[in-house]
Amino acid sequence: MEMIDTLNPKQREAVLHTEGPLLILAGAGSGKTRVLTHRVACLIEERGVNPWNILAITFTNKAAGEMRERVDRLVKAGAGSVWVSTFHSLCVRILRRFIEYLGYENNFTIYDADDQKMLMKQVIKNLNLDPKQYRERSMMSIISKAKNELIGTEEFRKNSQGDWNLRKAADVYEAYQGELKKNNALDFDDLIFKTVDLFRVNGEVLDYYQERFRYIMVDEYQDTNTAQFELIALLARKYGNLCVVGDDDQSIYKFRGADIGNILNFEETFPGTKVIKLEQNYRSTAHILDAANAVICNNRGRKQKTLWTANEEGPLVMFRQYGQAFEEAEGVIQDILAQGRSYRDFAVLYRTNAQSRLMEEKCISYNIPYRLVGGVNFYQRKEIKDILCYLKTIANGRDDLAVQRIINVPKRGIGTSSIGKIVAWAGEQGLSFYQSCVQAASIPGMGKAAGKIQGFVSQIEDFARRNQAWELGMQEDEAFKTNGRYGLPGLIRDIVEETGYGKELEAEGEEEAKARLENIDELINKAASYCTDSENPNLNGFLEEVSLVADVDRMDDSEDRVTLMTLHSAKGLEFPVVYLSGMEDGLFPSSMSIMSEDPTDIEEERRLCYVGITRARERLTMTAAQMRMTKGETHYSKVSRFVEEIPQELVDLIRPGVRANAYASQTAKYTEKQFGTPKQFKPAAGGGTPGFGREFTIKKAAALEYGAGDRVRHGRFGEGTVQSVVDGARDFEVAVEFDRYGVKKMFASVAKLEKL
C-alpha cells in the first residue's frame, strides 16, 4: 500500500487494525490526524468498506474541516459519503429526522446563549424566585452540567431531596425544559442529551444508525463527557468497530465536564481492545520532549508512555526568574526582540487571562504587534470597562456614556424607560446625564425610579469624597502615599464590594465569573503599581495612563504578530518559540489545586503544564517572578513545582534578579530563607546574566523636532504623517497615520520617530 509507506511502524499498525475496539494513545505531535485520515482511506480502498458506513467525529468545526480536506485528498472516490462531523452537528442531523419520537417537530429551533438567558430570566420570574439569589447564569450552569451527565428533570429532583436550593433548581430545570418543549426548541446541551434519549427509547432508530455507522472513529477522546461517551457507546454496541484517538496526558477540560476516566477505562468498557501507542514526536526538539516527559511522569492517573523524537537535541530549556512580575514581562519582550526573527514565531502562554495585562502593555510600549487569542484586550473586557466607567464617573461625571453604562450595573431596577427620561431632561435643561441624575426627583414621571437613581448618585458622591480625601492627604503627607488606608486600589475594592458588583459575579459561580474577578484583581494591581511609581498619583492621572494603553489599536493587521494566550487556548497549536510565564506555586499550579483534597486537581494542572511545554518546536523558556502583586498587595512566590520536576541537565538557569530598590535585599534574604535555591538547578555552562530584567521607564524629551503635518519614519511601521502631538504629563503623546498600517498612537520617547 503506497499511501502508508510514509508512516512509521506504530502509525502503520494503527491504520491497518480496522476490526474491533482500538485505543490509539497519541502523544503530542505524533501525527494522530494523519493516522485517522489514512485509516479512513484504508477502510475504503483496501478493506472495501462503503464510505457511508464510516463516521469520524471531532470536537470543532475547524478540525472536522481539516479532516474532510485530508480525506478528500487521500480517497479517490466516495470520500464525500464519509460522515466527518462534530458531536453536535451529528446529533442535529439525527434529530432533524427522528425527533418526533420524543414529541418535538423536526423543524425545532436551536437556542443560543442569549436565547437561553432570556428564557431563563422569564422562567425565574414566572416562578416568583428572587433573581438576585437565582441568577440566570448560575441556573443555566447547573442545568448544563446535569444534561452533560445525562441527568433529566425527574432524576435531578430525586437527587435534590433534602437540599432546599437544589429543590428550587429542580423547579427551574423542570420549568425551563417545559418552556423549551412548548417553543419546540432545544438548547445546545439538548442536542446530545436528546439524541441519547432517542436511542434509548427507540430501538429501531438506534439500529438504523448502528447499521449506518459500522466503523466509528473519535478524535480527542480524552475530552469527552458522560453524554458524548454514552452516544458513542450506543452507536458502537452492535459491531464494536470503535477507534478512539486521544492522549490522557492532554486531558485539561475537567471544568467543562470532560471525564478522563473515559480514556483511562476504555479497555474495561470495551473488552478485547487493542492499544497502540504513538510515541514518536515530529514537532519538538529532544530537550523539550525530555522536559515534558520528566514533568508528566509525576502523575499517577495516566497510561504509561514516553515521547521521543528523531529531531535534534536543540537548546536547553531556559528558566528565568525575575524579581517582580513587570520585570518578567519586560524580560520576555526584550528576549523576543533580541532573537530577531518573525513575530509570528513567538507565543507567550499563561495560566490565567489576567496575566495578559502586563504582556499587552509591554508589547504596546515596544510597538510589538500582537494578537490576543481566547480573549479581548485587557482594557476592553466588560468587567474592566465597567469599573473604569465607575472611576470616570467618580472623577468628573461628565462622561455621559460612562454614567449610562454603569447606572444599572449591577442591577438597581433602573430601566431603559427611566434612563430615556433622564436623557430627555438633560437635553431640555442643557445638563449632563449625571447632573440630571442628581435632579432625578424633579424629572416628571420618574416615580419610584427617582429614589433608586438618588441611591446611585449618593454612592458615587461618597466614593468621590473618599478619593478626594486620599488625594489631599497624600499631597500633605508623603507617607500617606504608601501607608494610607485608601488610595486607588482601595477605591476599586470598595466599588466592587459596596455596589454589589463582586457579589453579582460570585453568584454566577462559573469559571468565567471567576476569571472576571481575577481580571478586576489585576486592575487593582495596575492601580497599586501606578500609585507606587507616580510622583503625584491621582485618579485623573491613572485614567489618563490607562486610556493611552486602552486606546491603542491591535498594532498590526498582518499575520506577523506575537501570540498571547492562555494554556487552555493553546491546546492543538504549536510555535517555534514558546514562553511559559508565571511559573510559580499558587499561580501555576493554582492555589486552589494545591489546597484541594482531590489529588486529581493537581494532576490536571500538571497535564496543563505538559500541554504548554509540548507547544514548543525549537525553543522553550519558562519564567517566574519572586514577587507578584495580587489584589493590590505584593506576595512572595516559590518557583513552580513543575519547573523543579525538570532535571537540572535539561535546564539553562538564569536569575536576572530584582530591581535595585528597597525591596532587593529584603526579597533576596526572604526568598533564600523561605524557599532556598531549587536543588535540581545549576546554571548551564557559559550561562551569564542577560541584559534584561530592568524596569522600563519613559524619559520625556524637552521638545520634539516634528509636529502635526510633518512626515516621519518609524522603525517598524515605516513612513507616515503626524496627525497630532499632545504634551502629556509623562510624555508627548503622538498620533501618526502610517502609509501602510493606519493610525497609531504612541509615546514619543518609545516611538523614536525620525523627521523626514
mmCIF file with all atom_site columns, N, CA and C in Angstrom, residues 147-195:
data_model
loop_
_atom_site.group_PDB
_atom_site.id
_atom_site.type_symbol
_atom_site.label_atom_id
_atom_site.label_alt_id
_atom_site.label_comp_id
_atom_site.label_asym_id
_atom_site.label_entity_id
_atom_site.label_seq_id
_atom_site.pdbx_PDB_ins_code
_atom_site.Cartn_x
_atom_site.Cartn_y
_atom_site.Cartn_z
_atom_site.occupancy
_atom_site.B_iso_or_equiv
_atom_site.pdbx_formal_charge
_atom_site.auth_seq_id
_atom_site.auth_comp_id
_atom_site.auth_asym_id
_atom_site.auth_atom_id
_atom_site.pdbx_PDB_model_num
ATOM 1   N N  . LYS A 1 147 ? -27.347 18.034 32.201 1.00 0.00 ? 147 LYS A N  1
ATOM 2   C CA . LYS A 1 147 ? -27.556 17.441 30.883 1.00 0.00 ? 147 LYS A CA 1
ATOM 3   C C  . LYS A 1 147 ? -26.310 16.719 30.389 1.00 0.00 ? 147 LYS A C  1
ATOM 4   N N  . ASN A 1 148 ? -25.132 17.286 30.656 1.00 0.00 ? 148 ASN A N  1
ATOM 5   C CA . ASN A 1 148 ? -23.892 16.628 30.234 1.00 0.00 ? 148 ASN A CA 1
ATOM 6   C C  . ASN A 1 148 ? -23.649 15.330 30.989 1.00 0.00 ? 148 ASN A C  1
ATOM 7   N N  . GLU A 1 149 ? -24.284 15.201 32.163 1.00 0.00 ? 149 GLU A N  1
ATOM 8   C CA . GLU A 1 149 ? -24.211 13.950 32.924 1.00 0.00 ? 149 GLU A CA 1
ATOM 9   C C  . GLU A 1 149 ? -25.421 13.061 32.651 1.00 0.00 ? 149 GLU A C  1
ATOM 10  N N  . LEU A 1 150 ? -26.252 13.458 31.669 1.00 0.00 ? 150 LEU A N  1
ATOM 11  C CA . LEU A 1 150 ? -27.462 12.723 31.286 1.00 0.00 ? 150 LEU A CA 1
ATOM 12  C C  . LEU A 1 150 ? -28.450 12.595 32.441 1.00 0.00 ? 150 LEU A C  1
ATOM 13  N N  . ILE A 1 151 ? -28.531 13.643 33.239 1.00 0.00 ? 151 ILE A N  1
ATOM 14  C CA . ILE A 1 151 ? -29.484 13.681 34.348 1.00 0.00 ? 151 ILE A CA 1
ATOM 15  C C  . ILE A 1 151 ? -30.683 14.521 33.929 1.00 0.00 ? 151 ILE A C  1
ATOM 16  N N  . GLY A 1 152 ? -31.840 13.859 33.781 1.00 0.00 ? 152 GLY A N  1
ATOM 17  C CA . GLY A 1 152 ? -33.050 14.556 33.391 1.00 0.00 ? 152 GLY A CA 1
ATOM 18  C C  . GLY A 1 152 ? -33.733 15.224 34.563 1.00 0.00 ? 152 GLY A C  1
ATOM 19  N N  . THR A 1 153 ? -34.869 15.841 34.307 1.00 0.00 ? 153 THR A N  1
ATOM 20  C CA . THR A 1 153 ? -35.550 16.604 35.357 1.00 0.00 ? 153 THR A CA 1
ATOM 21  C C  . THR A 1 153 ? -36.015 15.722 36.514 1.00 0.00 ? 153 THR A C  1
ATOM 22  N N  . GLU A 1 154 ? -36.525 14.520 36.214 1.00 0.00 ? 154 GLU A N  1
ATOM 23  C CA . GLU A 1 154 ? -37.022 13.649 37.282 1.00 0.00 ? 154 GLU A CA 1
ATOM 24  C C  . GLU A 1 154 ? -35.883 13.164 38.173 1.00 0.00 ? 154 GLU A C  1
ATOM 25  N N  . GLU A 1 155 ? -34.788 12.720 37.554 1.00 0.00 ? 155 GLU A N  1
ATOM 26  C CA . GLU A 1 155 ? -33.646 12.251 38.343 1.00 0.00 ? 155 GLU A CA 1
ATOM 27  C C  . GLU A 1 155 ? -33.039 13.400 39.140 1.00 0.00 ? 155 GLU A C  1
ATOM 28  N N  . PHE A 1 156 ? -32.996 14.577 38.535 1.00 0.00 ? 156 PHE A N  1
ATOM 29  C CA . PHE A 1 156 ? -32.449 15.739 39.240 1.00 0.00 ? 156 PHE A CA 1
ATOM 30  C C  . PHE A 1 156 ? -33.274 16.030 40.491 1.00 0.00 ? 156 PHE A C  1
ATOM 31  N N  . ARG A 1 157 ? -34.601 15.936 40.358 1.00 0.00 ? 157 ARG A N  1
ATOM 32  C CA . ARG A 1 157 ? -35.458 16.210 41.515 1.00 0.00 ? 157 ARG A CA 1
ATOM 33  C C  . ARG A 1 157 ? -35.262 15.160 42.607 1.00 0.00 ? 157 ARG A C  1
ATOM 34  N N  . LYS A 1 158 ? -35.108 13.893 42.213 1.00 0.00 ? 158 LYS A N  1
ATOM 35  C CA . LYS A 1 158 ? -34.845 12.850 43.211 1.00 0.00 ? 158 LYS A CA 1
ATOM 36  C C  . LYS A 1 158 ? -33.543 13.114 43.949 1.00 0.00 ? 158 LYS A C  1
ATOM 37  N N  . ASN A 1 159 ? -32.526 13.566 43.208 1.00 0.00 ? 159 ASN A N  1
ATOM 38  C CA . ASN A 1 159 ? -31.218 13.832 43.820 1.00 0.00 ? 159 ASN A CA 1
ATOM 39  C C  . ASN A 1 159 ? -31.213 15.082 44.697 1.00 0.00 ? 159 ASN A C  1
ATOM 40  N N  . SER A 1 160 ? -32.235 15.914 44.539 1.00 0.00 ? 160 SER A N  1
ATOM 41  C CA . SER A 1 160 ? -32.253 17.189 45.268 1.00 0.00 ? 160 SER A CA 1
ATOM 42  C C  . SER A 1 160 ? -32.929 17.098 46.627 1.00 0.00 ? 160 SER A C  1
ATOM 43  N N  . GLN A 1 161 ? -33.465 15.932 46.972 1.00 0.00 ? 161 GLN A N  1
ATOM 44  C CA . GLN A 1 161 ? -34.180 15.795 48.237 1.00 0.00 ? 161 GLN A CA 1
ATOM 45  C C  . GLN A 1 161 ? -33.273 16.147 49.413 1.00 0.00 ? 161 GLN A C  1
ATOM 46  N N  . GLY A 1 162 ? -33.836 16.975 50.315 1.00 0.00 ? 162 GLY A N  1
ATOM 47  C CA . GLY A 1 162 ? -33.063 17.357 51.490 1.00 0.00 ? 162 GLY A CA 1
ATOM 48  C C  . GLY A 1 162 ? -32.241 18.613 51.301 1.00 0.00 ? 162 GLY A C  1
ATOM 49  N N  . ASP A 1 163 ? -32.209 19.153 50.094 1.00 0.00 ? 163 ASP A N  1
ATOM 50  C CA . ASP A 1 163 ? -31.439 20.373 49.824 1.00 0.00 ? 163 ASP A CA 1
ATOM 51  C C  . ASP A 1 163 ? -32.390 21.415 49.235 1.00 0.00 ? 163 ASP A C  1
ATOM 52  N N  . TRP A 1 164 ? -32.680 22.467 50.020 1.00 0.00 ? 164 TRP A N  1
ATOM 53  C CA . TRP A 1 164 ? -33.664 23.471 49.604 1.00 0.00 ? 164 TRP A CA 1
ATOM 54  C C  . TRP A 1 164 ? -33.279 24.125 48.281 1.00 0.00 ? 164 TRP A C  1
ATOM 55  N N  . ASN A 1 165 ? -32.032 24.533 48.153 1.00 0.00 ? 165 ASN A N  1
ATOM 56  C CA . ASN A 1 165 ? -31.597 25.222 46.937 1.00 0.00 ? 165 ASN A CA 1
ATOM 57  C C  . ASN A 1 165 ? -31.674 24.314 45.715 1.00 0.00 ? 165 ASN A C  1
ATOM 58  N N  . LEU A 1 166 ? -31.302 23.036 45.893 1.00 0.00 ? 166 LEU A N  1
ATOM 59  C CA . LEU A 1 166 ? -31.376 22.104 44.771 1.00 0.00 ? 166 LEU A CA 1
ATOM 60  C C  . LEU A 1 166 ? -32.820 21.833 44.373 1.00 0.00 ? 166 LEU A C  1
ATOM 61  N N  . ARG A 1 167 ? -33.725 21.826 45.364 1.00 0.00 ? 167 ARG A N  1
ATOM 62  C CA . ARG A 1 167 ? -35.142 21.630 45.035 1.00 0.00 ? 167 ARG A CA 1
ATOM 63  C C  . ARG A 1 167 ? -35.658 22.796 44.203 1.00 0.00 ? 167 ARG A C  1
ATOM 64  N N  . LYS A 1 168 ? -35.225 23.996 44.542 1.00 0.00 ? 168 LYS A N  1
ATOM 65  C CA . LYS A 1 168 ? -35.609 25.158 43.752 1.00 0.00 ? 168 LYS A CA 1
ATOM 66  C C  . LYS A 1 168 ? -34.992 25.083 42.352 1.00 0.00 ? 168 LYS A C  1
ATOM 67  N N  . ALA A 1 169 ? -33.740 24.615 42.287 1.00 0.00 ? 169 ALA A N  1
ATOM 68  C CA . ALA A 1 169 ? -33.094 24.437 40.986 1.00 0.00 ? 169 ALA A CA 1
ATOM 69  C C  . ALA A 1 169 ? -33.844 23.397 40.164 1.00 0.00 ? 169 ALA A C  1
ATOM 70  N N  . ALA A 1 170 ? -34.374 22.373 40.840 1.00 0.00 ? 170 ALA A N  1
ATOM 71  C CA . ALA A 1 170 ? -35.166 21.349 40.143 1.00 0.00 ? 170 ALA A CA 1
ATOM 72  C C  . ALA A 1 170 ? -36.440 21.967 39.562 1.00 0.00 ? 170 ALA A C  1
ATOM 73  N N  . ASP A 1 171 ? -37.055 22.885 40.312 1.00 0.00 ? 171 ASP A N  1
ATOM 74  C CA . ASP A 1 171 ? -38.234 23.593 39.796 1.00 0.00 ? 171 ASP A CA 1
ATOM 75  C C  . ASP A 1 171 ? -37.878 24.380 38.538 1.00 0.00 ? 171 ASP A C  1
ATOM 76  N N  . VAL A 1 172 ? -36.714 25.058 38.600 1.00 0.00 ? 172 VAL A N  1
ATOM 77  C CA . VAL A 1 172 ? -36.268 25.862 37.458 1.00 0.00 ? 172 VAL A CA 1
ATOM 78  C C  . VAL A 1 172 ? -35.983 24.961 36.258 1.00 0.00 ? 172 VAL A C  1
ATOM 79  N N  . TYR A 1 173 ? -35.282 23.855 36.493 1.00 0.00 ? 173 TYR A N  1
ATOM 80  C CA . TYR A 1 173 ? -34.941 22.912 35.431 1.00 0.00 ? 173 TYR A CA 1
ATOM 81  C C  . TYR A 1 173 ? -36.208 22.401 34.743 1.00 0.00 ? 173 TYR A C  1
ATOM 82  N N  . GLU A 1 174 ? -37.183 22.001 35.553 1.00 0.00 ? 174 GLU A N  1
ATOM 83  C CA . GLU A 1 174 ? -38.427 21.454 35.006 1.00 0.00 ? 174 GLU A CA 1
ATOM 84  C C  . GLU A 1 174 ? -39.191 22.503 34.205 1.00 0.00 ? 174 GLU A C  1
ATOM 85  N N  . ALA A 1 175 ? -39.270 23.716 34.747 1.00 0.00 ? 175 ALA A N  1
ATOM 86  C CA . ALA A 1 175 ? -39.990 24.779 34.051 1.00 0.00 ? 175 ALA A CA 1
ATOM 87  C C  . ALA A 1 175 ? -39.254 25.200 32.777 1.00 0.00 ? 175 ALA A C  1
ATOM 88  N N  . TYR A 1 176 ? -37.949 25.239 32.851 1.00 0.00 ? 176 TYR A N  1
ATOM 89  C CA . TYR A 1 176 ? -37.123 25.615 31.698 1.00 0.00 ? 176 TYR A CA 1
ATOM 90  C C  . TYR A 1 176 ? -37.314 24.622 30.555 1.00 0.00 ? 176 TYR A C  1
ATOM 91  N N  . GLN A 1 177 ? -37.259 23.330 30.881 1.00 0.00 ? 177 GLN A N  1
ATOM 92  C CA . GLN A 1 177 ? -37.463 22.309 29.856 1.00 0.00 ? 177 GLN A CA 1
ATOM 93  C C  . GLN A 1 177 ? -38.881 22.350 29.305 1.00 0.00 ? 177 GLN A C  1
ATOM 94  N N  . GLY A 1 178 ? -39.825 22.673 30.180 1.00 0.00 ? 178 GLY A N  1
ATOM 95  C CA . GLY A 1 178 ? -41.200 22.789 29.726 1.00 0.00 ? 178 GLY A CA 1
ATOM 96  C C  . GLY A 1 178 ? -41.374 23.917 28.717 1.00 0.00 ? 178 GLY A C  1
ATOM 97  N N  . GLU A 1 179 ? -40.720 25.043 28.961 1.00 0.00 ? 179 GLU A N  1
ATOM 98  C CA . GLU A 1 179 ? -40.792 26.176 28.035 1.00 0.00 ? 179 GLU A CA 1
ATOM 99  C C  . GLU A 1 179 ? -40.104 25.839 26.713 1.00 0.00 ? 179 GLU A C  1
ATOM 100 N N  . LEU A 1 180 ? -38.978 25.143 26.790 1.00 0.00 ? 180 LEU A N  1
ATOM 101 C CA . LEU A 1 180 ? -38.301 24.734 25.561 1.00 0.00 ? 180 LEU A CA 1
ATOM 102 C C  . LEU A 1 180 ? -39.214 23.841 24.721 1.00 0.00 ? 180 LEU A C  1
ATOM 103 N N  . LYS A 1 181 ? -39.834 22.886 25.391 1.00 0.00 ? 181 LYS A N  1
ATOM 104 C CA . LYS A 1 181 ? -40.719 21.953 24.686 1.00 0.00 ? 181 LYS A CA 1
ATOM 105 C C  . LYS A 1 181 ? -41.895 22.702 24.057 1.00 0.00 ? 181 LYS A C  1
ATOM 106 N N  . LYS A 1 182 ? -42.473 23.638 24.807 1.00 0.00 ? 182 LYS A N  1
ATOM 107 C CA . LYS A 1 182 ? -43.599 24.420 24.307 1.00 0.00 ? 182 LYS A CA 1
ATOM 108 C C  . LYS A 1 182 ? -43.195 25.231 23.078 1.00 0.00 ? 182 LYS A C  1
ATOM 109 N N  . ASN A 1 183 ? -41.953 25.708 23.063 1.00 0.00 ? 183 ASN A N  1
ATOM 110 C CA . ASN A 1 183 ? -41.446 26.516 21.956 1.00 0.00 ? 183 ASN A CA 1
ATOM 111 C C  . ASN A 1 183 ? -40.853 25.671 20.826 1.00 0.00 ? 183 ASN A C  1
ATOM 112 N N  . ASN A 1 184 ? -40.927 24.330 20.981 1.00 0.00 ? 184 ASN A N  1
ATOM 113 C CA . ASN A 1 184 ? -40.303 23.418 20.015 1.00 0.00 ? 184 ASN A CA 1
ATOM 114 C C  . ASN A 1 184 ? -38.840 23.808 19.786 1.00 0.00 ? 184 ASN A C  1
ATOM 115 N N  . ALA A 1 185 ? -38.128 23.935 20.912 1.00 0.00 ? 185 ALA A N  1
ATOM 116 C CA . ALA A 1 185 ? -36.740 24.394 20.867 1.00 0.00 ? 185 ALA A CA 1
ATOM 117 C C  . ALA A 1 185 ? -35.851 23.488 21.700 1.00 0.00 ? 185 ALA A C  1
ATOM 118 N N  . LEU A 1 186 ? -34.577 23.443 21.320 1.00 0.00 ? 186 LEU A N  1
ATOM 119 C CA . LEU A 1 186 ? -33.544 22.729 22.068 1.00 0.00 ? 186 LEU A CA 1
ATOM 120 C C  . LEU A 1 186 ? -32.406 23.704 22.336 1.00 0.00 ? 186 LEU A C  1
ATOM 121 N N  . ASP A 1 187 ? -31.781 23.571 23.504 1.00 0.00 ? 187 ASP A N  1
ATOM 122 C CA . ASP A 1 187 ? -30.558 24.334 23.714 1.00 0.00 ? 187 ASP A CA 1
ATOM 123 C C  . ASP A 1 187 ? -29.373 23.476 23.272 1.00 0.00 ? 187 ASP A C  1
ATOM 124 N N  . PHE A 1 188 ? -28.182 24.027 23.348 1.00 0.00 ? 188 PHE A N  1
ATOM 125 C CA . PHE A 1 188 ? -27.006 23.354 22.803 1.00 0.00 ? 188 PHE A CA 1
ATOM 126 C C  . PHE A 1 188 ? -26.760 22.004 23.475 1.00 0.00 ? 188 PHE A C  1
ATOM 127 N N  . ASP A 1 189 ? -26.937 21.947 24.800 1.00 0.00 ? 189 ASP A N  1
ATOM 128 C CA . ASP A 1 189 ? -26.701 20.689 25.524 1.00 0.00 ? 189 ASP A CA 1
ATOM 129 C C  . ASP A 1 189 ? -27.750 19.641 25.187 1.00 0.00 ? 189 ASP A C  1
ATOM 130 N N  . ASP A 1 190 ? -28.948 20.094 24.826 1.00 0.00 ? 190 ASP A N  1
ATOM 131 C CA . ASP A 1 190 ? -30.018 19.151 24.474 1.00 0.00 ? 190 ASP A CA 1
ATOM 132 C C  . ASP A 1 190 ? -29.671 18.310 23.252 1.00 0.00 ? 190 ASP A C  1
ATOM 133 N N  . LEU A 1 191 ? -28.851 18.847 22.370 1.00 0.00 ? 191 LEU A N  1
ATOM 134 C CA . LEU A 1 191 ? -28.593 18.154 21.107 1.00 0.00 ? 191 LEU A CA 1
ATOM 135 C C  . LEU A 1 191 ? -28.047 16.747 21.347 1.00 0.00 ? 191 LEU A C  1
ATOM 136 N N  . ILE A 1 192 ? -27.078 16.625 22.241 1.00 0.00 ? 192 ILE A N  1
ATOM 137 C CA . ILE A 1 192 ? -26.534 15.297 22.557 1.00 0.00 ? 192 ILE A CA 1
ATOM 138 C C  . ILE A 1 192 ? -27.462 14.560 23.518 1.00 0.00 ? 192 ILE A C  1
ATOM 139 N N  . PHE A 1 193 ? -27.949 15.267 24.527 1.00 0.00 ? 193 PHE A N  1
ATOM 140 C CA . PHE A 1 193 ? -28.821 14.668 25.524 1.00 0.00 ? 193 PHE A CA 1
ATOM 141 C C  . PHE A 1 193 ? -30.050 14.024 24.878 1.00 0.00 ? 193 PHE A C  1
ATOM 142 N N  . LYS A 1 194 ? -30.694 14.746 23.975 1.00 0.00 ? 194 LYS A N  1
ATOM 143 C CA . LYS A 1 194 ? -31.907 14.233 23.336 1.00 0.00 ? 194 LYS A CA 1
ATOM 144 C C  . LYS A 1 194 ? -31.600 13.110 22.342 1.00 0.00 ? 194 LYS A C  1
ATOM 145 N N  . THR A 1 195 ? -30.444 13.154 21.722 1.00 0.00 ? 195 THR A N  1
ATOM 146 C CA . THR A 1 195 ? -30.078 12.068 20.805 1.00 0.00 ? 195 THR A CA 1
ATOM 147 C C  . THR A 1 195 ? -29.872 10.767 21.570 1.00 0.00 ? 195 THR A C  1
#
